[in-house]
mmCIF file of C-alpha atoms in Angstrom:
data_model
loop_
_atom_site.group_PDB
_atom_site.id
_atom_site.type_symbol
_atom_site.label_atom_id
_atom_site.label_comp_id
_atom_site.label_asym_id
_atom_site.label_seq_id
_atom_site.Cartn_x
_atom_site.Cartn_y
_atom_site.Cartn_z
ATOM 1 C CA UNK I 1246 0.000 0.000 0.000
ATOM 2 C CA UNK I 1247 3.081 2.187 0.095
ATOM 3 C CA UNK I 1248 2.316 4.021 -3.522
ATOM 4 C CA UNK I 1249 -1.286 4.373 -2.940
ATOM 5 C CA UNK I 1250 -0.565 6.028 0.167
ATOM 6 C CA UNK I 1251 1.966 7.998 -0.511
ATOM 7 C CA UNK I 1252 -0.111 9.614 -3.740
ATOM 8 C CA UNK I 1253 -2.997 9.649 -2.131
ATOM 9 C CA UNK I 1254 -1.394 12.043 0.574
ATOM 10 C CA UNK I 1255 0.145 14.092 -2.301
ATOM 11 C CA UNK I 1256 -3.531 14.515 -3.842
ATOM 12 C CA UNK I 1257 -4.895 15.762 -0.592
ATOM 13 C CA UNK I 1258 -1.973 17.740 -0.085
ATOM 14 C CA UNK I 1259 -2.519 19.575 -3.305
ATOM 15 C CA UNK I 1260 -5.833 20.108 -3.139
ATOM 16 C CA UNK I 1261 -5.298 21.469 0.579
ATOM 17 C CA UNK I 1262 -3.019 24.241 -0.969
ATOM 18 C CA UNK I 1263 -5.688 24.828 -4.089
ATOM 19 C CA UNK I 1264 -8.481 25.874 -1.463
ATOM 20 C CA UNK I 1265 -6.144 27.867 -0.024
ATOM 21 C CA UNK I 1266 -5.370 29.567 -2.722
ATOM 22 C CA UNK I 1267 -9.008 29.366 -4.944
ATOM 23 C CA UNK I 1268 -11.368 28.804 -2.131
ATOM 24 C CA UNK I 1269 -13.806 25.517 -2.634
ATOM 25 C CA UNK I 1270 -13.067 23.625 -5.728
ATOM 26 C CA UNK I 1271 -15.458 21.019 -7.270
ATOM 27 C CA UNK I 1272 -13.676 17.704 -6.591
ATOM 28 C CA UNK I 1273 -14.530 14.620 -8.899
ATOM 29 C CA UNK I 1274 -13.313 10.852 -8.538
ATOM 30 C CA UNK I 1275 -12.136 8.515 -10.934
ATOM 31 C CA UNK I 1276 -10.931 4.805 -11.531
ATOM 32 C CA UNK I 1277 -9.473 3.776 -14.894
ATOM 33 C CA UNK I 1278 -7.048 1.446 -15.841
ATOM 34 C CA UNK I 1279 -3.867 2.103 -18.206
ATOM 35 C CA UNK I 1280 -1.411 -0.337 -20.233
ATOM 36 C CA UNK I 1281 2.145 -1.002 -17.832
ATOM 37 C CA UNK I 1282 3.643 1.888 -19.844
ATOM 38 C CA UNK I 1283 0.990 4.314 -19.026
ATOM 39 C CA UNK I 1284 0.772 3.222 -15.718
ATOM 40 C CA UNK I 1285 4.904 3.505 -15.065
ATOM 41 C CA UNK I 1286 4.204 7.276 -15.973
ATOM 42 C CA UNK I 1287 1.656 8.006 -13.878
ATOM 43 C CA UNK I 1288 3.917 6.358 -10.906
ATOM 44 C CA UNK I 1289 6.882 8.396 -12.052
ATOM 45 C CA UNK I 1290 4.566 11.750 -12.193
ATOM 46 C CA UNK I 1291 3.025 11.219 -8.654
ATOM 47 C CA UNK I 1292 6.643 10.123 -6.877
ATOM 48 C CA UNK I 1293 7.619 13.709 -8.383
ATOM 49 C CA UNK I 1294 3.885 15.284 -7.131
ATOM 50 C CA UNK I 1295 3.066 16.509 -10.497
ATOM 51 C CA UNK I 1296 -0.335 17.554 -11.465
ATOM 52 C CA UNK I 1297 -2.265 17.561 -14.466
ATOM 53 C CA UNK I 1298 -3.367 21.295 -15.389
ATOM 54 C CA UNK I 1299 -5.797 22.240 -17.822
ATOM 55 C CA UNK I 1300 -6.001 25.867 -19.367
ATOM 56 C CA UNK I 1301 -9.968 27.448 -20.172
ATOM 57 C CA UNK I 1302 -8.174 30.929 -21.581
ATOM 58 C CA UNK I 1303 -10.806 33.280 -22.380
ATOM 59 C CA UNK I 1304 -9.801 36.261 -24.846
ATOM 60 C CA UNK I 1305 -12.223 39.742 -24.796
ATOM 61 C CA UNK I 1306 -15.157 37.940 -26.881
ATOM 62 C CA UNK I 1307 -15.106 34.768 -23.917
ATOM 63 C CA UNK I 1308 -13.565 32.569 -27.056
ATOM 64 C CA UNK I 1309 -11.538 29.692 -25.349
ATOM 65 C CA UNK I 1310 -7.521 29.531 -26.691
ATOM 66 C CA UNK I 1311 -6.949 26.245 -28.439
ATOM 67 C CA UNK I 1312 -4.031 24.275 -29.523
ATOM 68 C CA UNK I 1313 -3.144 22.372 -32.500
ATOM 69 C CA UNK I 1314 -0.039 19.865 -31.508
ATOM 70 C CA UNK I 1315 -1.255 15.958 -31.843
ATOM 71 C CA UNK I 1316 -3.892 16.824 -34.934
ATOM 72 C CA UNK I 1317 -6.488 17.577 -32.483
ATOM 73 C CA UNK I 1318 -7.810 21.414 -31.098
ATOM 74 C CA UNK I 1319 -7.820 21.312 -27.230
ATOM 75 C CA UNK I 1320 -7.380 24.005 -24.800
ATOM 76 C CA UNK I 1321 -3.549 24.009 -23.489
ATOM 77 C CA UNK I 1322 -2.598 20.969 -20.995
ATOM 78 C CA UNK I 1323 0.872 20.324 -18.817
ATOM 79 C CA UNK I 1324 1.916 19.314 -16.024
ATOM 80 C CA UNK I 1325 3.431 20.898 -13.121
ATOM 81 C CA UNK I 1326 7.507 20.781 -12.551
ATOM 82 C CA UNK I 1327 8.920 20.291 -9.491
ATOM 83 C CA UNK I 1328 7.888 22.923 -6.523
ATOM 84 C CA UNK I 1329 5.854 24.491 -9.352
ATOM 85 C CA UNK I 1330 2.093 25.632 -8.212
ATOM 86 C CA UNK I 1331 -0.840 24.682 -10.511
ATOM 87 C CA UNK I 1332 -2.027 28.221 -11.029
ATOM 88 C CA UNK I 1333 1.816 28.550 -12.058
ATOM 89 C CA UNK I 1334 2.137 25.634 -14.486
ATOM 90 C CA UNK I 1335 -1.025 27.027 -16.113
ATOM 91 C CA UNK I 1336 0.669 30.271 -16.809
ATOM 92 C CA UNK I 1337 4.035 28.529 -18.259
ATOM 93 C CA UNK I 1338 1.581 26.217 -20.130
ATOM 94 C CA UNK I 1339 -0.295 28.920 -22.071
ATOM 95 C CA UNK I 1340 2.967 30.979 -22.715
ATOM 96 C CA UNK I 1341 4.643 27.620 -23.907
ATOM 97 C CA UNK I 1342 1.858 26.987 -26.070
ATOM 98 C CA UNK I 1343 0.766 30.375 -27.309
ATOM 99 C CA UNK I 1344 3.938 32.664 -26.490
ATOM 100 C CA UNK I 1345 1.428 35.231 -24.426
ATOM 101 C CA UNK I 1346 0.767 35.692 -20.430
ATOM 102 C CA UNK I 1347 -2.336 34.842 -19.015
ATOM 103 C CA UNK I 1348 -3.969 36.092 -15.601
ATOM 104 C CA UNK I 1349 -5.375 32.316 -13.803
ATOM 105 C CA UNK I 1350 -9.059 33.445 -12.532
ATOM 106 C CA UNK I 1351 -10.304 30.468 -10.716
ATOM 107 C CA UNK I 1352 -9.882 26.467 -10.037
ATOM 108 C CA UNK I 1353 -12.881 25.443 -11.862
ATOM 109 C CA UNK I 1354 -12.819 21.840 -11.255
ATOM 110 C CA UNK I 1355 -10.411 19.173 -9.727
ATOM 111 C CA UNK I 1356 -10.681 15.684 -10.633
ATOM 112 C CA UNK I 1357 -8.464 12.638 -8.356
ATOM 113 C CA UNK I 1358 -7.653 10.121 -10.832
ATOM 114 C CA UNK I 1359 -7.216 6.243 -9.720
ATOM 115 C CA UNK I 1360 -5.017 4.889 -12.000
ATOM 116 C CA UNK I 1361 -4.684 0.834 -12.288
ATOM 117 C CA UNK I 1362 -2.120 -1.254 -13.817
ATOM 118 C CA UNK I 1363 -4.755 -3.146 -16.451
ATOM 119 C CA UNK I 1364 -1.778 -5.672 -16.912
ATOM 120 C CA UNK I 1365 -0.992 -6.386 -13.052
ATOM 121 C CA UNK I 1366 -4.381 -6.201 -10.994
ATOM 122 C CA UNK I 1367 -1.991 -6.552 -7.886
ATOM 123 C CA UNK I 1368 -0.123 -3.587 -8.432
ATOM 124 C CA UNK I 1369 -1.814 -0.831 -6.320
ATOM 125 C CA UNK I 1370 -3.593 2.312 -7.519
ATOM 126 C CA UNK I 1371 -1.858 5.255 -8.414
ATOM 127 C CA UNK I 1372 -3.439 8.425 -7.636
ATOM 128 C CA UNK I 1373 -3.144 11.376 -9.820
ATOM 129 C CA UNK I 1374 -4.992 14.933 -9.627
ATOM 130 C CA UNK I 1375 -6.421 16.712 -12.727
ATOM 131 C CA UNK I 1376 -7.229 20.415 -12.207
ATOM 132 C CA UNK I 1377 -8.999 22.629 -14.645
ATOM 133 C CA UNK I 1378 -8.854 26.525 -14.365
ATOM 134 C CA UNK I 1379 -10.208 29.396 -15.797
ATOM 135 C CA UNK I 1380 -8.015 32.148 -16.869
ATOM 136 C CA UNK I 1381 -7.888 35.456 -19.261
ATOM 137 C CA UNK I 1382 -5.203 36.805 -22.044
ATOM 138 C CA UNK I 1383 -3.322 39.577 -20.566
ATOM 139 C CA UNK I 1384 -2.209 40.335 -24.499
ATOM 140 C CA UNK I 1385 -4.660 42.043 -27.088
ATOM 141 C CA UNK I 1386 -1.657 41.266 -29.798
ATOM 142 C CA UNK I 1387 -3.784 38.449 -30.590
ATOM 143 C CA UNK I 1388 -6.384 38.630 -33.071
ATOM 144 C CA UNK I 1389 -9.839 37.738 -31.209
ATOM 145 C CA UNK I 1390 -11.894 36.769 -34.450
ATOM 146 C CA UNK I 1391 -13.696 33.720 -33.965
ATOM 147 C CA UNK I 1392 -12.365 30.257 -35.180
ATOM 148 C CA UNK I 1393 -9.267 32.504 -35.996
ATOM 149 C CA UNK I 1394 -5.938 30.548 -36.426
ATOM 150 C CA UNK I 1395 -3.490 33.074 -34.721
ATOM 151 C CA UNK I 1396 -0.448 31.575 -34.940
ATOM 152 C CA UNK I 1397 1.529 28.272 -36.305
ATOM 153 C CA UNK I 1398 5.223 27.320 -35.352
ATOM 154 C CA UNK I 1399 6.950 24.192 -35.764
ATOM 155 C CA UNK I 1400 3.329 22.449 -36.876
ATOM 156 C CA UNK I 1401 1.147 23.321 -33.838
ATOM 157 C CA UNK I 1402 -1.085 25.830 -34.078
ATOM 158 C CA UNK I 1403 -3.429 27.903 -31.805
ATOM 159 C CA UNK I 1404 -6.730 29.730 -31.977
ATOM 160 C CA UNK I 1405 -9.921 31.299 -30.194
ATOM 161 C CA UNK I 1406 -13.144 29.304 -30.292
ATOM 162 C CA UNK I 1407 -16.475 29.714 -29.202
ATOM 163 C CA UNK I 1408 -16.335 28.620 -25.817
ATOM 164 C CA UNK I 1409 -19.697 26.563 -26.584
ATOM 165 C CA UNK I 1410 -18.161 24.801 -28.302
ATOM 166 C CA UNK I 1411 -15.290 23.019 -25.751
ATOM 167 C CA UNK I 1412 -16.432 20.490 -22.760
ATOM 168 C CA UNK I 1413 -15.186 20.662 -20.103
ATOM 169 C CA UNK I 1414 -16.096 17.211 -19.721
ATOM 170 C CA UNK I 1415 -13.888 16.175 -22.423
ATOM 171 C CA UNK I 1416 -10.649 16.853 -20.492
ATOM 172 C CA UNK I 1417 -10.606 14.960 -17.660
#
């Protein structure tokens, strides 16, 4: 029970320091299981405490920022490094991604993720936490059109989107 433990405590620790900082947070529960690849990562990732942040950045029209890296459009997703905060990993996401600074507005939803070895059911549960925030573009240097590609670099691209349009559901 020693990694279970030991991630679980990181999880609550984390979320702790995100009601500190955001007040109450929606807090969701999950169990799914992973290949032994996968599931190696997500050890690795909760021995180092990472968590998995999701970016909702809103421009002036409320369009939501998306990125283009893996053929697919999805609002910009890391992971934290080292002592890093999740409010901070969001702002070094979106910069990463789109090269502009963002202002993080709230923790809109948190998620604690079970993860299972699908090729060793006696390996124990890892457990992982998933937070999505809200947050606004500090630059108008972007062009707010709708649907707009704004930039492309190296084969990813981003762009505004109705904010319709992306669930929330879909991230976590």
């Amino acid at each position: 029970m020693e990694i279970a433990e030991r991630s679980r405590a990181r999880v609550q620790e984390r979320l702790a320091r995100l009601e500190q900082e955001f007040g109450s947070t929606p807090v969701d529960q999950t169990t799914f299981s992973v290949g032994t690849e996968a599931y190696q990562r997500a050890v690795e990732r909760s021995r180092e405490g990472q968590v998995d942040v999701h970016a909702f950045v809103h421009n002036e029209s409320g369009d939501v920022l998306l990125s283009n890296a893996d053929g697919s459009w999805e609002v910009p997703t890391g992971q934290t490094q080292g002592a890093e905060r999740p409010a901070g990993a969001v702002k070094r996401v979106v910069a990463e991604t789109a090269g502009v600074a963002c202002t993080v507005r709230d923790a809109v939803r948190a998620t604690i993720c079970g993860v299972r070895n699908e090729g060793d059911p006696d390996a124990e549960t890892v457990y992982r936490l998933s937070i999505v925030f809200d947050a606004e573009i500090n630059s108008t240097a972007l062009d707010d059109s709708d649907s707009t590609e704004i930039a492309e670099e190296d084969g990813a691209s981003i762009r505004w989107d109705d904010a319709g349009d992306v669930a929330v559901a879909e991230l976590v």
